[in-house]
GROMACS .gro file of C-alpha atoms in nm:
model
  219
    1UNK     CA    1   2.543  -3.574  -1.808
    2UNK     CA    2   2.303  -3.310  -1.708
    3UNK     CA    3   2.363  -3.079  -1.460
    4UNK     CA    4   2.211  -3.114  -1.106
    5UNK     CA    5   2.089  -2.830  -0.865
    6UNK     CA    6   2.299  -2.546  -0.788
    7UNK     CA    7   2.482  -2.598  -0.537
    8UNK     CA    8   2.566  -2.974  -0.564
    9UNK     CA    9   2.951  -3.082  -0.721
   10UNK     CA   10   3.028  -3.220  -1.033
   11UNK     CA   11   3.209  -3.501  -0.882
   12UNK     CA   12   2.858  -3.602  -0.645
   13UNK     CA   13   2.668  -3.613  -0.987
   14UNK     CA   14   2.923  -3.872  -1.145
   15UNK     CA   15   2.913  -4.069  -0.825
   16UNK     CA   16   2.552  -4.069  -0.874
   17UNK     CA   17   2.554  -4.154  -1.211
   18UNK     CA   18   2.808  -4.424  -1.153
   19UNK     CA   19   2.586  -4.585  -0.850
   20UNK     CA   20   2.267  -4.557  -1.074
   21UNK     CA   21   2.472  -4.753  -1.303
   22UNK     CA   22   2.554  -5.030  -1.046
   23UNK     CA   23   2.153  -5.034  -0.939
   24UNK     CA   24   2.064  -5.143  -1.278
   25UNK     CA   25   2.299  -5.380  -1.310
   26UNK     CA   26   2.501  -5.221  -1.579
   27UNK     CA   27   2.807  -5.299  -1.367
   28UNK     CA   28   2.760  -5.623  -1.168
   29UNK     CA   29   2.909  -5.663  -0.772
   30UNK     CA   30   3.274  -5.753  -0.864
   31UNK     CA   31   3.316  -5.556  -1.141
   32UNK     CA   32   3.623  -5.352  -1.164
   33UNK     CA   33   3.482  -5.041  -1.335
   34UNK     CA   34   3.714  -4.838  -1.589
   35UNK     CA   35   4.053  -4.642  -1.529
   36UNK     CA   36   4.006  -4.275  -1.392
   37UNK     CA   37   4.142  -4.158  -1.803
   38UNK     CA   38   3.873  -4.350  -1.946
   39UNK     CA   39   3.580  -4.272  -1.712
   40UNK     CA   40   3.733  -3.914  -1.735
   41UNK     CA   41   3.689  -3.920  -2.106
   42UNK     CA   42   3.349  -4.069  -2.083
   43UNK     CA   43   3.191  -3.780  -1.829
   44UNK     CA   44   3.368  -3.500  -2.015
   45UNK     CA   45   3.584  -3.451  -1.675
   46UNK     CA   46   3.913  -3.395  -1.511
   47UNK     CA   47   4.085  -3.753  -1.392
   48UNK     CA   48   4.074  -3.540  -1.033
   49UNK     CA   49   3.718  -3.537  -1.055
   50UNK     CA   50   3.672  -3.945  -1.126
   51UNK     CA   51   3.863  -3.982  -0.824
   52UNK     CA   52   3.664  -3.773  -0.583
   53UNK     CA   53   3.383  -3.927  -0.726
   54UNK     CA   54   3.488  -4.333  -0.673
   55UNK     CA   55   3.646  -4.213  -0.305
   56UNK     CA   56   3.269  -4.079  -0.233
   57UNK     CA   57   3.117  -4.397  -0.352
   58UNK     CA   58   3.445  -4.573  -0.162
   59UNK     CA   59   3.313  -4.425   0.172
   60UNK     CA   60   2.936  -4.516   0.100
   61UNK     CA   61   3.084  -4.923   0.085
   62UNK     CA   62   2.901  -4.877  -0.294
   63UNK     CA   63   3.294  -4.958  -0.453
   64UNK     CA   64   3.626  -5.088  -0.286
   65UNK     CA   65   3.950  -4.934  -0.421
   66UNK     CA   66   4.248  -5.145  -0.469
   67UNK     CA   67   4.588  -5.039  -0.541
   68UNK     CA   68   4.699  -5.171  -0.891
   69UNK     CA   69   4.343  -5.305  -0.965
   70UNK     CA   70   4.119  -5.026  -0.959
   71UNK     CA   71   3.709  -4.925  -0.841
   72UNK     CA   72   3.533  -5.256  -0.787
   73UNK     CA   73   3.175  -5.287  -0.733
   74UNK     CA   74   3.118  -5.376  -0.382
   75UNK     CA   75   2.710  -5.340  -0.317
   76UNK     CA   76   2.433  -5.261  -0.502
   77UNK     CA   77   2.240  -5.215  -0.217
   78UNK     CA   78   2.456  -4.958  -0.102
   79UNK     CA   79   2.458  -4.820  -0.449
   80UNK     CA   80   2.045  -4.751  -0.421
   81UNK     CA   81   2.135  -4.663  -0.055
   82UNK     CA   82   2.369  -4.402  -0.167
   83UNK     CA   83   2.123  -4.265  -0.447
   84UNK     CA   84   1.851  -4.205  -0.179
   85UNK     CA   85   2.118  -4.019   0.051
   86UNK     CA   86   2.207  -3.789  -0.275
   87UNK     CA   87   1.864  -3.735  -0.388
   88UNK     CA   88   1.768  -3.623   0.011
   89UNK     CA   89   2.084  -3.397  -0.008
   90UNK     CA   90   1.951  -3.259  -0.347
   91UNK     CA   91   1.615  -3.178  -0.192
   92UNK     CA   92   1.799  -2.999   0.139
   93UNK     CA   93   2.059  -2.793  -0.151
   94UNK     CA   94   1.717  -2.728  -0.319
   95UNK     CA   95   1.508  -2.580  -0.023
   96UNK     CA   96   1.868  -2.431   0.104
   97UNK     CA   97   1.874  -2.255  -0.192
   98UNK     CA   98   1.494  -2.161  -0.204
   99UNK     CA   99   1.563  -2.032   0.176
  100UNK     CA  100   1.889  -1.807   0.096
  101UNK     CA  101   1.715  -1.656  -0.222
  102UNK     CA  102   1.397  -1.588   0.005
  103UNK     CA  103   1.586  -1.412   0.263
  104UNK     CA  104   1.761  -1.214   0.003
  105UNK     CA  105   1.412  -1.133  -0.119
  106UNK     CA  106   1.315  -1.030   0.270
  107UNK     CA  107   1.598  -0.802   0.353
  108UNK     CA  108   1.537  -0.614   0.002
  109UNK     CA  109   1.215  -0.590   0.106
  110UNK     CA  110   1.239  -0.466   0.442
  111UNK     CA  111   1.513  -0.209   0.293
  112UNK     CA  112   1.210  -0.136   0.070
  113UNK     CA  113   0.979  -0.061   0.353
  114UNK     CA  114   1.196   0.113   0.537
  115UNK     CA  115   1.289   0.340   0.280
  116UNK     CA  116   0.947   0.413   0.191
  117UNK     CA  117   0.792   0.506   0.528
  118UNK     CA  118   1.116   0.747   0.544
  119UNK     CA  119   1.004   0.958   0.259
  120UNK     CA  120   0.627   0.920   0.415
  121UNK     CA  121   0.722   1.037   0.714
  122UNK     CA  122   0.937   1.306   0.562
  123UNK     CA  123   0.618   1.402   0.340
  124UNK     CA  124   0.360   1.409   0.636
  125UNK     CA  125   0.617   1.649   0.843
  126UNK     CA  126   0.677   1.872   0.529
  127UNK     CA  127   0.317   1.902   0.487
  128UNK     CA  128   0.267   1.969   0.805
  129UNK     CA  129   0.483   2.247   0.822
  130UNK     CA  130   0.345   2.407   0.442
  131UNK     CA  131   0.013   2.319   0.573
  132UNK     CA  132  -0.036   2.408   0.928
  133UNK     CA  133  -0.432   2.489   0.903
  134UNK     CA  134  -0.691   2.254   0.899
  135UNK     CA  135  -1.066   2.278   0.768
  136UNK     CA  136  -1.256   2.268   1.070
  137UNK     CA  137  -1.662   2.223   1.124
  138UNK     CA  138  -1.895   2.434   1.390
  139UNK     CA  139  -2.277   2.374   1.421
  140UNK     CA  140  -2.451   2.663   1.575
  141UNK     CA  141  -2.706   2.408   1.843
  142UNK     CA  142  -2.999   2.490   1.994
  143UNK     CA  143  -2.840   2.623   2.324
  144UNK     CA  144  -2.592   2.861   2.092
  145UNK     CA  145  -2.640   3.223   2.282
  146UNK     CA  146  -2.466   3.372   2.006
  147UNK     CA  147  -2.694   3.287   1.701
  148UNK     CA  148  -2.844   3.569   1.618
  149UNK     CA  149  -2.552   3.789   1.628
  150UNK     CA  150  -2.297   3.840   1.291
  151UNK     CA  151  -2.034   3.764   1.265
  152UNK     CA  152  -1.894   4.092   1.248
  153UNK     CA  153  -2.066   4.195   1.607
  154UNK     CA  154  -1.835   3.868   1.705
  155UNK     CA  155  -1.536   4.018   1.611
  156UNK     CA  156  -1.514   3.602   1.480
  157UNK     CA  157  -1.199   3.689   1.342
  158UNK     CA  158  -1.000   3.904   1.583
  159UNK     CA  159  -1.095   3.688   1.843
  160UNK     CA  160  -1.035   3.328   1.750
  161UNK     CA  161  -0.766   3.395   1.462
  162UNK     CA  162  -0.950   3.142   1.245
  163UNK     CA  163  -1.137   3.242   0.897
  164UNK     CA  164  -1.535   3.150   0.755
  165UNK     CA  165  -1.453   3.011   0.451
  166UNK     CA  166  -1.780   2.910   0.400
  167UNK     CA  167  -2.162   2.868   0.602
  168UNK     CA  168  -2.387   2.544   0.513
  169UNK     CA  169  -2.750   2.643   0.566
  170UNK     CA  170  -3.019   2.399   0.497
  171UNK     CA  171  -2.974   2.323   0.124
  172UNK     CA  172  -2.738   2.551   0.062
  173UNK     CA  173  -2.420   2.711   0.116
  174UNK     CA  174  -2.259   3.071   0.147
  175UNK     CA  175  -1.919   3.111   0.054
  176UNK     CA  176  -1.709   3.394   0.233
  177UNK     CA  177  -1.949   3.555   0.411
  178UNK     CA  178  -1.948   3.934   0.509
  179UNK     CA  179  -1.927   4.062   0.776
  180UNK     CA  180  -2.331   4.160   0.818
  181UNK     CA  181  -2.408   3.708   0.773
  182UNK     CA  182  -2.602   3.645   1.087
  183UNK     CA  183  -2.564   3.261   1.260
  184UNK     CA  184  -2.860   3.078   1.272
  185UNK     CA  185  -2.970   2.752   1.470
  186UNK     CA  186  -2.850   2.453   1.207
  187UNK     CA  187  -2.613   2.671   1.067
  188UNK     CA  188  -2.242   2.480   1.004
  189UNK     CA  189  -1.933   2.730   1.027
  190UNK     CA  190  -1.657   2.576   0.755
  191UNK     CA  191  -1.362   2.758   0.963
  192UNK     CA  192  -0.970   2.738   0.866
  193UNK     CA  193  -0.723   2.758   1.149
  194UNK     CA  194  -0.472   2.548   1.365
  195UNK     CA  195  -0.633   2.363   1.657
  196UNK     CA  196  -0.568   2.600   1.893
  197UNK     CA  197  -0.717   2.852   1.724
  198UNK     CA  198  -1.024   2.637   1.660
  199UNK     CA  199  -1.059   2.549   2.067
  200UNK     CA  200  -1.064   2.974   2.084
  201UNK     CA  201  -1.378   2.991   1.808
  202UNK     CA  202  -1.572   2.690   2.005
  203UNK     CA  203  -1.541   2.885   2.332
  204UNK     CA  204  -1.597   3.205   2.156
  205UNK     CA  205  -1.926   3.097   1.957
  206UNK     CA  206  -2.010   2.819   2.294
  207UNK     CA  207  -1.872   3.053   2.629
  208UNK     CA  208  -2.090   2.866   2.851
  209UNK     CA  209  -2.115   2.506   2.691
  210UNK     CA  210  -1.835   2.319   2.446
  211UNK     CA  211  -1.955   2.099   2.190
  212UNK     CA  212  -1.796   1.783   2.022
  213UNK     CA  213  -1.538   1.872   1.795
  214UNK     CA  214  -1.555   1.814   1.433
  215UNK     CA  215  -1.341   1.798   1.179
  216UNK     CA  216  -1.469   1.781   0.797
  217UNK     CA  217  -1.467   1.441   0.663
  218UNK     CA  218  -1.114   1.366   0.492
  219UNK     CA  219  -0.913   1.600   0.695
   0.00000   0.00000   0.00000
């Protein structure tokens, strides 16, 4: 006898074997099927087990027990009955099973998650604090008063707090410039600071007018 879905007993799957038995006719109605030692011996089980099995088929009407006579076949209609209950109880262990596995699955998962946007959050905060400046861009407009001037007549950094790491001019670009690099209409100021200190180098370069802020791309 094979076994049947986790979850269902051994004694359901010899009632079902037994009423399969009775829906092919191998044991007619008024049969008197075999001694609980002898179907015991024949399903490889306890005697216990043979009579939780006939007392399930007892309360389906599929066999009457009598004292001193034994299991007697009683329907086979309630033996296919009884099959088609078993098999619909096999289905709901089946999906029961499926469900409690799944929801195993969910709450490892969610433990998973939660776990993971712990260290992320832990990571952004650390690298926040190692990495409090951020790589800023400033266009020097049309309306700039201060192109013209350098950037050491500025005072840029004494004034703001942030650094020039860098100028893009037309096609090209000039890294660290000194102190005698002029700004020129078109000109974009790569600048490394916090924000604050980047809201002090748009007023300082724009005293009259603020433009849009800008960050470089990726930052």
């Amino acid at each position: 006898m094979s076994r049947s879905p986790a979850g269902r007993s051994i004694y359901s799957q010899v009632a079902q074997d037994i009423a399969a038995s009775i829906v092919v006719g191998r044991h007619p109605v008024g049969e008197t099927l075999k001694g609980r030692s002898t179907l015991a011996g024949h399903y490889k089980v306890s005697p216990e087990t043979i009579r939780r099995a006939l007392m399930l088929l007892e309360t389906a009407s599929v066999v009457e027990v009598r004292p001193g006579v034994g299991a007697v076949v009683a329907s086979q209609e309630h033996a296919k009955e009884f099959l088609h209950r078993s098999r619909d109880m096999g289905d709901i262990d089946a999906l029961r099973g499926r469900i409690q596995a799944l929801m195993g699955q969910q709450q490892e998962l969610g433990q998973q998650l939660a776990e993971a946007m712990h260290r992320l959050l832990d990571a952004v905060d650390r690298f926040n604090y190692l990495n409090p400046l951020v790589l800023y861009e400033l266009e020097v407009e049309p309306h700039c008063t201060q192109k013209g001037k350098t950037i050491g007549e500025l005072n840029f950094w004494r004034n703001t707090g942030t650094t020039i790491v860098a100028i893009r001019r037309r096609d090209s670009t000039l890294l660290s410039p000194g102190p005698d690099v002029d700004f020129r209409e078109g000109d974009v100021l790569l600048i490394v600071g916090d924000e604050a200190s980047y809201g002090r180098a748009k007023q300082h370069l724009y005293p009259d007018s603020v433009p849009k802020d800008k960050k470089t791309e990726g930052q």
